[in-house]
Short mmCIF file of C-alpha atoms (C1' of nucleotides) in Angstrom, two decimals:
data_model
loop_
_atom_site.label_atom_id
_atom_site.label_comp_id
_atom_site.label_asym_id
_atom_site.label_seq_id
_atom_site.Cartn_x
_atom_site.Cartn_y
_atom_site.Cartn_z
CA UNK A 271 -64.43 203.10 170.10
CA UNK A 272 -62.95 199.31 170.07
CA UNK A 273 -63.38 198.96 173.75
CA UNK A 274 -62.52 195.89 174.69
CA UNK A 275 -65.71 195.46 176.73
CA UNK A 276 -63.94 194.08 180.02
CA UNK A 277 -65.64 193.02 183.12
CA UNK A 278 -65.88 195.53 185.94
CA UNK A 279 -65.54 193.22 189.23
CA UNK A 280 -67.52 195.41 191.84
CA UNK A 281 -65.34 195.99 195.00
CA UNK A 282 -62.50 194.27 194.02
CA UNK A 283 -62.09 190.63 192.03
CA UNK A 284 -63.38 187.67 194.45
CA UNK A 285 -61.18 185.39 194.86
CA UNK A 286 -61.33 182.42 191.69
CA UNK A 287 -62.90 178.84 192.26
CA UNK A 288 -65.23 181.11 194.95
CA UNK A 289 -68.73 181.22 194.83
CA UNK A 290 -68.69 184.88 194.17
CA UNK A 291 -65.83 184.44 191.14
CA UNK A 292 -68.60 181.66 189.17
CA UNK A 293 -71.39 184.47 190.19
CA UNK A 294 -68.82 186.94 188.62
CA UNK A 295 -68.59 184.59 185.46
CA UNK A 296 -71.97 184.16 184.35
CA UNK A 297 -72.28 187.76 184.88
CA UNK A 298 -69.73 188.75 182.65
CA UNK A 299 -70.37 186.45 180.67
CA UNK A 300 -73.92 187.54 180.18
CA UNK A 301 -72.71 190.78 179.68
CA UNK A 302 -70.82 189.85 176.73
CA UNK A 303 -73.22 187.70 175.66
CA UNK A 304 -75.32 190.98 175.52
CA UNK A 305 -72.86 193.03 173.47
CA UNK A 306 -73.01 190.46 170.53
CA UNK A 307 -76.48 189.81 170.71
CA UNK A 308 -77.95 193.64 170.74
CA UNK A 309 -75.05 194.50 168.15
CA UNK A 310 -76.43 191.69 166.03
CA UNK A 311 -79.66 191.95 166.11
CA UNK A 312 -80.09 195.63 167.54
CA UNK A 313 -82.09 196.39 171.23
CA UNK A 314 -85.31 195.91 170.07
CA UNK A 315 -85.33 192.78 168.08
CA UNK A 316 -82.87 191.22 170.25
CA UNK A 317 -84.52 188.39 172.76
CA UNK A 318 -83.16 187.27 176.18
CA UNK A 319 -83.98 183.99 174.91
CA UNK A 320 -80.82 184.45 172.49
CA UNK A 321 -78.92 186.40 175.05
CA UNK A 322 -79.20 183.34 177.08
CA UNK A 323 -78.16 180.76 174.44
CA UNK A 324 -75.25 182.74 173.44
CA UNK A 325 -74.13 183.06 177.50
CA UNK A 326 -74.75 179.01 177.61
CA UNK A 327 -76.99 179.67 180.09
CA UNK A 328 -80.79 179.09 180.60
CA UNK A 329 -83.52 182.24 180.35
CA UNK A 330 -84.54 181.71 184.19
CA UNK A 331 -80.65 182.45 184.90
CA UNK A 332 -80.88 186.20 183.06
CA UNK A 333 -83.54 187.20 185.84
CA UNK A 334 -81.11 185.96 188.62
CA UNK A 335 -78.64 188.46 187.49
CA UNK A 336 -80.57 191.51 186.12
CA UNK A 337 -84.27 192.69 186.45
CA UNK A 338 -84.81 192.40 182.79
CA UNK A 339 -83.93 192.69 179.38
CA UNK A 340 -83.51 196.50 179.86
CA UNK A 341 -81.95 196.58 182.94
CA UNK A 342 -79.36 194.02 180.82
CA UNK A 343 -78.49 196.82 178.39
CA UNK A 344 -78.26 199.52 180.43
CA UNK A 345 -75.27 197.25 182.60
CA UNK A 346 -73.83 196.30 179.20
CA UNK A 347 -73.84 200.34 178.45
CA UNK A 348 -72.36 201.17 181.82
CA UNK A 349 -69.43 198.66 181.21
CA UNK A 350 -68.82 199.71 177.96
CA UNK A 351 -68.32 203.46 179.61
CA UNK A 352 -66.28 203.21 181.83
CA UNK A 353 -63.87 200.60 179.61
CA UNK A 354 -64.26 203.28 177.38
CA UNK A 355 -63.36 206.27 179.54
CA UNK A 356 -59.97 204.30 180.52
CA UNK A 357 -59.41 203.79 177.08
CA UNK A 358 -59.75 207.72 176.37
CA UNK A 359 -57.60 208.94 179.39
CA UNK A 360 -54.77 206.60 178.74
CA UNK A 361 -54.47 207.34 175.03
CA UNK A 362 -54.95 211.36 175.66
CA UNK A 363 -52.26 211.22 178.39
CA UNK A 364 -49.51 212.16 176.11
CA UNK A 365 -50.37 215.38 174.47
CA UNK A 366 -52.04 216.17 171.26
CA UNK A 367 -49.36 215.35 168.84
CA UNK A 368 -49.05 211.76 170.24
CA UNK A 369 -52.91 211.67 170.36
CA UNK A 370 -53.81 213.31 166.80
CA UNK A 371 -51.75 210.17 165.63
CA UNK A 372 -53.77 207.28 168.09
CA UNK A 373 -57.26 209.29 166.83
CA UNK A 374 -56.58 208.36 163.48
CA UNK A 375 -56.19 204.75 164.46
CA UNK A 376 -59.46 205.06 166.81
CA UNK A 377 -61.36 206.26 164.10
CA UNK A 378 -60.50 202.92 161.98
CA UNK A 379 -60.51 200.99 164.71
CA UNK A 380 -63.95 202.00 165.71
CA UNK A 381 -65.59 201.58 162.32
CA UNK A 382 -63.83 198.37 161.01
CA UNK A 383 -64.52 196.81 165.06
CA UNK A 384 -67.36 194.70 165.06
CA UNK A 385 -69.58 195.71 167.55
CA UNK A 386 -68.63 199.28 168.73
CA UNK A 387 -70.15 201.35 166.49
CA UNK A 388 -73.57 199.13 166.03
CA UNK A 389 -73.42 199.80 170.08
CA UNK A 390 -72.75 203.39 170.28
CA UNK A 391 -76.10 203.64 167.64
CA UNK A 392 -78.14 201.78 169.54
CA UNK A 393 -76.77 203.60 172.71
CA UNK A 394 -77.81 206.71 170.94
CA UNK A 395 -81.13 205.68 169.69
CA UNK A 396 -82.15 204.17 173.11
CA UNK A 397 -81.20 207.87 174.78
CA UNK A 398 -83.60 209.69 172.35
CA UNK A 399 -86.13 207.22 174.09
CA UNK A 400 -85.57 207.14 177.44
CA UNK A 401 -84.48 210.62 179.11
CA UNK A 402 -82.72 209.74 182.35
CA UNK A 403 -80.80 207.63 180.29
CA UNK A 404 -80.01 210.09 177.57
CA UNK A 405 -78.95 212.19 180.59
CA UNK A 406 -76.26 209.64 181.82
CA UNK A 407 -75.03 209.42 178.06
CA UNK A 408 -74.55 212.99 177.75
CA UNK A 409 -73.11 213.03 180.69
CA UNK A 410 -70.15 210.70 179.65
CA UNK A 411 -69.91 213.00 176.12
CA UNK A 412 -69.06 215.68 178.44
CA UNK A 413 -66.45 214.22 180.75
CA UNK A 414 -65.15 212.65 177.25
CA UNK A 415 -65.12 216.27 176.21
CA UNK A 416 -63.14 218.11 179.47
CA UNK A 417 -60.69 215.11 178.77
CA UNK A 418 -60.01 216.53 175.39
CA UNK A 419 -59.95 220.17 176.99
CA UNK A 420 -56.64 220.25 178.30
CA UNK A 421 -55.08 219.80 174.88
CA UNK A 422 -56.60 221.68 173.33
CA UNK A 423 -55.84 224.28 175.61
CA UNK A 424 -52.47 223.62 175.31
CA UNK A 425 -51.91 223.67 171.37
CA UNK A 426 -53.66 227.32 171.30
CA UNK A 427 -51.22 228.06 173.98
CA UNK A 428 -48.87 226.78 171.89
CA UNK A 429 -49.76 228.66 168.45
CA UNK A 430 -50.47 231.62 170.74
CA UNK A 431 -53.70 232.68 168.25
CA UNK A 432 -57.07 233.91 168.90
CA UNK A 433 -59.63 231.34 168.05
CA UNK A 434 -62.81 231.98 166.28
CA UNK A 435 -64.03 228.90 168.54
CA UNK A 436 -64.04 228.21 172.02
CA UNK A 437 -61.95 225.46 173.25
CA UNK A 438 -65.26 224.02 173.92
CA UNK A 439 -66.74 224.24 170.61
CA UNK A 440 -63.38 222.49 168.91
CA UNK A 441 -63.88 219.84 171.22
CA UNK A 442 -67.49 219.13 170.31
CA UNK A 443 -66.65 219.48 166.63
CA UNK A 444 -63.98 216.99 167.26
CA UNK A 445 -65.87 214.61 168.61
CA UNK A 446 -68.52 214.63 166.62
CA UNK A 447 -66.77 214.65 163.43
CA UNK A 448 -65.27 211.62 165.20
CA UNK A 449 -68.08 209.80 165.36
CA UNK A 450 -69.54 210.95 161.98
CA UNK A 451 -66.77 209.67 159.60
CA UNK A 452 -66.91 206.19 161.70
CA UNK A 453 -70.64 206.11 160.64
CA UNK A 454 -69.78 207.21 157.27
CA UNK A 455 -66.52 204.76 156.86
CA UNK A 456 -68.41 202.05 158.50
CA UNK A 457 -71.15 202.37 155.20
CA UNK A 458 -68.42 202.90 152.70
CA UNK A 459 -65.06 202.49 153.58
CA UNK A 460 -63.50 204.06 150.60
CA UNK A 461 -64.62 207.28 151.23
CA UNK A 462 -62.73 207.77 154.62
CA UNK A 463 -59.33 207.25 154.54
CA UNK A 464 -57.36 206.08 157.84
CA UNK A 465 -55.89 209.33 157.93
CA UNK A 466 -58.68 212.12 157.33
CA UNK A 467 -59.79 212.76 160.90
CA UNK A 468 -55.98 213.36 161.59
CA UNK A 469 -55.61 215.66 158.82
CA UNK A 470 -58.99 217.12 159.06
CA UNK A 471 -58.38 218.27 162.49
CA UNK A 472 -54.74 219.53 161.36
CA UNK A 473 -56.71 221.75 158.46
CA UNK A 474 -59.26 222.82 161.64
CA UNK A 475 -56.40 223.86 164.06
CA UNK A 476 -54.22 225.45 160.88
CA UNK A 477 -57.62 227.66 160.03
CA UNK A 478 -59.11 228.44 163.56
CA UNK A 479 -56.19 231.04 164.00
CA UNK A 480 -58.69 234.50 163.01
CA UNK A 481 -57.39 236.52 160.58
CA UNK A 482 -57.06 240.34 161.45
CA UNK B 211 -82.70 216.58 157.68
CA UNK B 212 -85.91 217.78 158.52
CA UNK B 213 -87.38 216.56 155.09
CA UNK B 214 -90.89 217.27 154.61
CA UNK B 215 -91.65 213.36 153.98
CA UNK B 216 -93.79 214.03 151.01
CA UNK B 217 -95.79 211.25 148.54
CA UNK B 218 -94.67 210.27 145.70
CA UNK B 219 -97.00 209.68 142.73
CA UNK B 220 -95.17 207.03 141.01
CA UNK B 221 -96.31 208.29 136.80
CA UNK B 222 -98.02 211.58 137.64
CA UNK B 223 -100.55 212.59 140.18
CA UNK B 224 -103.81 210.79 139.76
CA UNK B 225 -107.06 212.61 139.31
CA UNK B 226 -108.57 213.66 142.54
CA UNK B 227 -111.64 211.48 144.02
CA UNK B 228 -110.60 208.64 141.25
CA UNK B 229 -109.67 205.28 142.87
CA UNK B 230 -106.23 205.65 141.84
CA UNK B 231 -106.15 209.08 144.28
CA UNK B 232 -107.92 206.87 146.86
CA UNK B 233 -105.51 204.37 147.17
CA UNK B 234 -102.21 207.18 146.73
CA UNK B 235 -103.86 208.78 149.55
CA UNK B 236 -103.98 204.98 152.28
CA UNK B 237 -100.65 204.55 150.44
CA UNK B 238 -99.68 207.99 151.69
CA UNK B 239 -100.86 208.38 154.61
CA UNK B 240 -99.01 204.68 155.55
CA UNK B 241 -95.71 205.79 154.60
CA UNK B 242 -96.57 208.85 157.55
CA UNK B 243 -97.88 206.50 160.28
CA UNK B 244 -94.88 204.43 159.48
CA UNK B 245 -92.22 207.87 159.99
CA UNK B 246 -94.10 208.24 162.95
CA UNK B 247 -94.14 204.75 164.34
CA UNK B 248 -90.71 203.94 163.58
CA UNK B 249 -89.06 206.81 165.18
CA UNK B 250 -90.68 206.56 167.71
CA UNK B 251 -90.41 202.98 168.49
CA UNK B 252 -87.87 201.83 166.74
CA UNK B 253 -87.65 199.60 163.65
CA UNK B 254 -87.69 196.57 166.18
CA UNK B 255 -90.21 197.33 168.07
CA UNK B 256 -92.72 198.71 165.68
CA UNK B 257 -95.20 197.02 165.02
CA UNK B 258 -97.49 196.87 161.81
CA UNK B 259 -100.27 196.52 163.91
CA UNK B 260 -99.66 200.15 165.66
CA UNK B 261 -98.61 201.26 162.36
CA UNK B 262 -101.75 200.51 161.18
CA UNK B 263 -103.92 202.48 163.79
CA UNK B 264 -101.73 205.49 163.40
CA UNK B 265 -103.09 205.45 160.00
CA UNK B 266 -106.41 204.33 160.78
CA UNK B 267 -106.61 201.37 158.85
CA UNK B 268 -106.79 197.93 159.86
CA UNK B 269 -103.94 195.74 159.49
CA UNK B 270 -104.73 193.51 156.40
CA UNK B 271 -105.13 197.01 154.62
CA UNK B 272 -101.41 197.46 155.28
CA UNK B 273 -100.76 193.95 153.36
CA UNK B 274 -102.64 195.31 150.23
CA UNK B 275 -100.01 197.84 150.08
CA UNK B 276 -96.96 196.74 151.24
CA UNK B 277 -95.25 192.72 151.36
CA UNK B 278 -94.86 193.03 154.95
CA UNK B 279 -93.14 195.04 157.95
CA UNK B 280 -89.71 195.38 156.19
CA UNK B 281 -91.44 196.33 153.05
CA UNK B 282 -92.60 199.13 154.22
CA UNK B 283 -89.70 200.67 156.13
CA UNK B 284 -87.72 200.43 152.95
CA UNK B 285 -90.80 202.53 150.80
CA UNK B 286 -90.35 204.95 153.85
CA UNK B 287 -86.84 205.20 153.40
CA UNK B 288 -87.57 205.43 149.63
CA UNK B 289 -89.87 208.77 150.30
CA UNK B 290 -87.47 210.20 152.57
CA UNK B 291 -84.32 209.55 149.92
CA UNK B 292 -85.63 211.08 147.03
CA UNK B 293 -87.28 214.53 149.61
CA UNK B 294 -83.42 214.88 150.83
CA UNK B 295 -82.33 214.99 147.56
CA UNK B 296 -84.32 217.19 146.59
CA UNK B 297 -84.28 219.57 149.44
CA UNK B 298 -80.21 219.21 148.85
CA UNK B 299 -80.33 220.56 145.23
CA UNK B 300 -82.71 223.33 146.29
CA UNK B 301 -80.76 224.77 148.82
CA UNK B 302 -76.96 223.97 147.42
CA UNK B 303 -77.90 225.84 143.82
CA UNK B 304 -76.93 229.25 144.64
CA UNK B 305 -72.95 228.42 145.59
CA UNK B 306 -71.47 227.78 149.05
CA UNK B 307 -71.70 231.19 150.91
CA UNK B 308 -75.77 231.28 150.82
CA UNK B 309 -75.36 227.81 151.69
CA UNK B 310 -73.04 227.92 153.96
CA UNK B 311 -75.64 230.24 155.90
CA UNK B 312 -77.74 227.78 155.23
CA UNK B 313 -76.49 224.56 156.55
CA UNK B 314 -76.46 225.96 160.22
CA UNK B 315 -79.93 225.96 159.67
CA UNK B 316 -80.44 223.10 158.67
CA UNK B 317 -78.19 221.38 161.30
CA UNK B 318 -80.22 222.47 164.11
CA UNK B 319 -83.65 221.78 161.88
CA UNK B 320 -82.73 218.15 161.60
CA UNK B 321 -81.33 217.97 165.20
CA UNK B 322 -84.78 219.55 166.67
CA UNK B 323 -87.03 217.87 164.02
CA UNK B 324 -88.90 214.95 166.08
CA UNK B 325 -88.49 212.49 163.50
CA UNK B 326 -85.48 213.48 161.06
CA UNK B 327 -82.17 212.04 163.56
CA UNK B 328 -84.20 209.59 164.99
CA UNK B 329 -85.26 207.92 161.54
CA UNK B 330 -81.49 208.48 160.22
CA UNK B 331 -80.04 206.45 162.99
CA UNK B 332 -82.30 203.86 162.05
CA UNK B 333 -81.47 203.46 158.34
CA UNK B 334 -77.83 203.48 159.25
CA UNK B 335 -78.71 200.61 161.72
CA UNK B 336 -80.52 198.98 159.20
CA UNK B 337 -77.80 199.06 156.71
CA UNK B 338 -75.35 198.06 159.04
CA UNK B 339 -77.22 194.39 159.22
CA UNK B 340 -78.71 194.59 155.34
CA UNK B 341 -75.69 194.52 153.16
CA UNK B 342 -78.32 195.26 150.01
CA UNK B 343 -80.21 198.20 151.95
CA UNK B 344 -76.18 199.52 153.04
CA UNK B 345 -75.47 199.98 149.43
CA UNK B 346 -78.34 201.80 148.43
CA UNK B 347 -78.01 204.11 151.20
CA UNK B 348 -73.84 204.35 150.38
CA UNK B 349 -74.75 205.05 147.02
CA UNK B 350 -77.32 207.83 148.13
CA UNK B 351 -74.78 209.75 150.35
CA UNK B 352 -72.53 209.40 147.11
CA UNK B 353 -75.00 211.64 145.30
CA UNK B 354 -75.12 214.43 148.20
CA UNK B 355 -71.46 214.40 148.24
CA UNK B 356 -71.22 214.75 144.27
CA UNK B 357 -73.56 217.41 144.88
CA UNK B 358 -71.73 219.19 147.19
CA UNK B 359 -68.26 218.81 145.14
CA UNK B 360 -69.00 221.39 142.62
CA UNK B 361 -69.36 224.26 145.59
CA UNK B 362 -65.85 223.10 146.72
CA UNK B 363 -64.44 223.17 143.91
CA UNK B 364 -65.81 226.70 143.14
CA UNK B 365 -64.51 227.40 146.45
CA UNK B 366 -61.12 225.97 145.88
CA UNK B 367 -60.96 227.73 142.74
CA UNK B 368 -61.73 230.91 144.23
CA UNK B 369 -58.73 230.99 146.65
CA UNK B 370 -56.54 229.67 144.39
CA UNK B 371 -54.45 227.61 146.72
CA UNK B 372 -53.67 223.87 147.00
CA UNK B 373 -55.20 221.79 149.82
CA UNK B 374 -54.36 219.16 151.99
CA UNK B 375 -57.56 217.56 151.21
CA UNK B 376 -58.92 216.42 148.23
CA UNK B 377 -62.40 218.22 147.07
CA UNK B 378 -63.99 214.35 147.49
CA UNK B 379 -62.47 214.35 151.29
CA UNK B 380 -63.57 217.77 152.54
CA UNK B 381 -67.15 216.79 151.17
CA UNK B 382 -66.62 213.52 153.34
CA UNK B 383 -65.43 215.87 155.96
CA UNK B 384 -68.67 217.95 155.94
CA UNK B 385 -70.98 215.42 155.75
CA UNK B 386 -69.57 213.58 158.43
CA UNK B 387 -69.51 216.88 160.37
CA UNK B 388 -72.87 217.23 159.72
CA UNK B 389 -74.28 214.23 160.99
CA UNK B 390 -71.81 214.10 164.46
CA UNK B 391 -72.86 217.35 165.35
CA UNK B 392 -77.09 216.71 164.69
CA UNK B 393 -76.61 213.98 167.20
CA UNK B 394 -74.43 216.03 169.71
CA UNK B 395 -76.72 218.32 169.54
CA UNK B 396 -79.93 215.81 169.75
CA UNK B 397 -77.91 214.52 173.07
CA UNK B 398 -77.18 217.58 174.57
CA UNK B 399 -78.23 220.73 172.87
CA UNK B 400 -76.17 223.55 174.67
CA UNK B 401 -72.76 221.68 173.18
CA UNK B 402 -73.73 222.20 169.84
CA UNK B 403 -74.49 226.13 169.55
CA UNK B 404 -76.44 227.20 165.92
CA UNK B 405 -73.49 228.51 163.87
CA UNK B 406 -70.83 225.76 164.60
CA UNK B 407 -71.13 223.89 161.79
CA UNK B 408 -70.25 226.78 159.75
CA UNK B 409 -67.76 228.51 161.45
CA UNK B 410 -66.06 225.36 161.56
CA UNK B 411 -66.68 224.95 158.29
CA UNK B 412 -64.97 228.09 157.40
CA UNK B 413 -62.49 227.70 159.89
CA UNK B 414 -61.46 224.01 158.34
CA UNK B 415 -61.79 225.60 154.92
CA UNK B 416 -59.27 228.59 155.89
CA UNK B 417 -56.60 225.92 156.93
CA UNK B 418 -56.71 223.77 153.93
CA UNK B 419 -54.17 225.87 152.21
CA UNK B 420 -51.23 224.18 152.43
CA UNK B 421 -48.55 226.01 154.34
CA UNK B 422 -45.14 225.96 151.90
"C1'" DG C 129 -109.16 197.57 148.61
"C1'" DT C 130 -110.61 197.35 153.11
"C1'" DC C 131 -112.43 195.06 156.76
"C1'" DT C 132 -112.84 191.24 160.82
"C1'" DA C 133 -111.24 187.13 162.56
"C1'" DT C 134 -107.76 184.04 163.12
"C1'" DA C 135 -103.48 181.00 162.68
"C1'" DT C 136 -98.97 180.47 164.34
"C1'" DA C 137 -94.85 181.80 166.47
"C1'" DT C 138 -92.26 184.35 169.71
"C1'" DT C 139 -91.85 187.51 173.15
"C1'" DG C 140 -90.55 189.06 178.25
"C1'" DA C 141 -91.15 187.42 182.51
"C1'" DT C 142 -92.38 184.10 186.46
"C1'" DA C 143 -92.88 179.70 189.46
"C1'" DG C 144 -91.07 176.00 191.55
"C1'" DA C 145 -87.89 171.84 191.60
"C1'" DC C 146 -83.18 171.00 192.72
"C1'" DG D 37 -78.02 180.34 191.48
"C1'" DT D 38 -79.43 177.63 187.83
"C1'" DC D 39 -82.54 174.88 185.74
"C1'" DT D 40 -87.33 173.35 183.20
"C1'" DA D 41 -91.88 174.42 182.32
"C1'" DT D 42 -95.17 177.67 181.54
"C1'" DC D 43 -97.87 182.06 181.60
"C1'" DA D 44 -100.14 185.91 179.28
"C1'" DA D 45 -99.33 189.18 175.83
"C1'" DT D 46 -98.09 190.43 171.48
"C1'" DA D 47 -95.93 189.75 167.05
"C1'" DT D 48 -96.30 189.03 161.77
"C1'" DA D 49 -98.94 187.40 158.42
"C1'" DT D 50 -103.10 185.27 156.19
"C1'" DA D 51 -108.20 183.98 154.92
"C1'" DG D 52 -112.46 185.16 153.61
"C1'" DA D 53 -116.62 188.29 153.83
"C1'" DC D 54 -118.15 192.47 151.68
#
DNA sequence: GTCTATATATTGATAGAC
DNA sequence: GTCTATCAATATATAGAC
């Protein structure tokens, strides 16, 4: 998802023109720094040498604020969570009509943003690689997931059907068909319309009631 | 998917124990260190010189065969195009229900195949930062969903209904589908049990029909 | 066509002045 | 905390013997 990538002052924002507030700088601003750098050039091939010169800052500085380049990503993945978590909660807040609408625009959003979907890859890829990692991103999937719970919940309530899934199951299936027609928008825009996920998940809900 | 990765005699299979063979089988048996390598690694940090040990050849050998590093990650993307497609037209030929059957298969065989995700993140990646390599992989998942349009429109046919799709956005739909839930599943396997894929399949295709 | 040896550049990370 | 200078390791790619 777009998310904004915004700082995450630990234990509440230091006071500016402080020492702590220019400490707070650089280390955002190394963080962002980050985000353009690994989305550009992806985890691997990206160089803390570049990180550096993006940030305006020397190489010597990085290891001041982080233990290395991997410790840099993983911070850079942990701000992007929980930026994306708020994002989630206060778009889901009104109900699923409201939100079927605000998907739509995440969806777009997502693939036509710069950096957020190159991110999530990488995120992905680097998971499959390191396991305590991969834990902490499925982790996030699943809160992501009991967010999505309670409306769902609510609209088979509301159609008062059985379901041949689990509320469980369409919540998986609708985030991951959110995430697959960013990747396939993202490589051919044509193909997915702004409004498919809406409708797709409209068709889902309209067939899930089971039929005798 | 988990596609077999098999060599491609370019003009017919040389003779065995000729030259020709000799060289198809380094050339071969490259393109497999290189799957490995590159999944396992990463197409940034891979390097040619592992690459070339998996294989157990020495790194100039790999410069007889291939222009360099990038080279030979497109070849390997090359192999693995033309196995999908062929696996694809194999196991879409008998209509959608046997394939329908089928697909859940072949979700979870690409989601537990070591290699299969892993490598398919990576193209995408690749794509995403090689406008030349983004079209040739666009134009590729153009030719799985033409060959998936014919089943729909069998399908569509058979219920005799309109939809609130079009045939060309419920293939979209599916192959998006497809891909979100092999790497829900890759993340966290007990999310993603065998059979969604198609009972959401069916279940999407059962509300397609518009209601009035 | 495959090997060994090497050229050249860049990497992640550290040391020490300020 | 930030800088400059530098380390050792490793990268891609090439040259030349066989």
């Amino acid at each position: 998802m777009p998310v904004p990538d915004e700082p995450t002052p630990p234990g509440g924002t230091p006071r500016a023109g402080s020492r702590a507030a220019a400490r707070e700088r650089t280390h955002a601003g190394l963080l962002d720094a980050a985000a353009a750098v690994f989305a550009e050039k992806g985890y691997g091939a990206a160089s803390v040498g570049e990180i550096a010169r993006t940030a305006g800052v020397s190489v010597g500085s990085i290891y001041a604020h982080f233990a290395g380049k991997q410790d840099l990503f993983l911070a850079l993945m942990d701000r992007r969570r929980v930026a994306e978590m708020d994002d989630a909660r206060r778009h889901l807040a009104d109900g699923l009509p409201s939100a079927l609408h605000d998907l739509d625009h995440r969806v777009t959003a997502t693939a036509d943003d710069g950096r957020a979907a190159l991110l999530a890859a990488e995120a992905w890829l680097y998971a499959m690689r390191d396991p305590d990692f991969g834990a902490d991103l499925a982790a996030h999937q699943d809160r992501l997931r009991a967010d999505l719970l309670p409306l769902i919940r609510a609209e088979r309530a509301r159609r008062g059907a059985a379901w041949s899934l689990t509320d469980e199951e369409v919540a998986t299936v609708a985030l991951g068909l959110f995430s697959g027609l960013v990747q396939h928008r993202r490589l051919a825009r044509d193909s997915v319309p702004a409004d498919l996920y809406g409708r797709a998940l409209l068709a889902l809900l309209d067939g899930l009631a089971t039929r005798d």
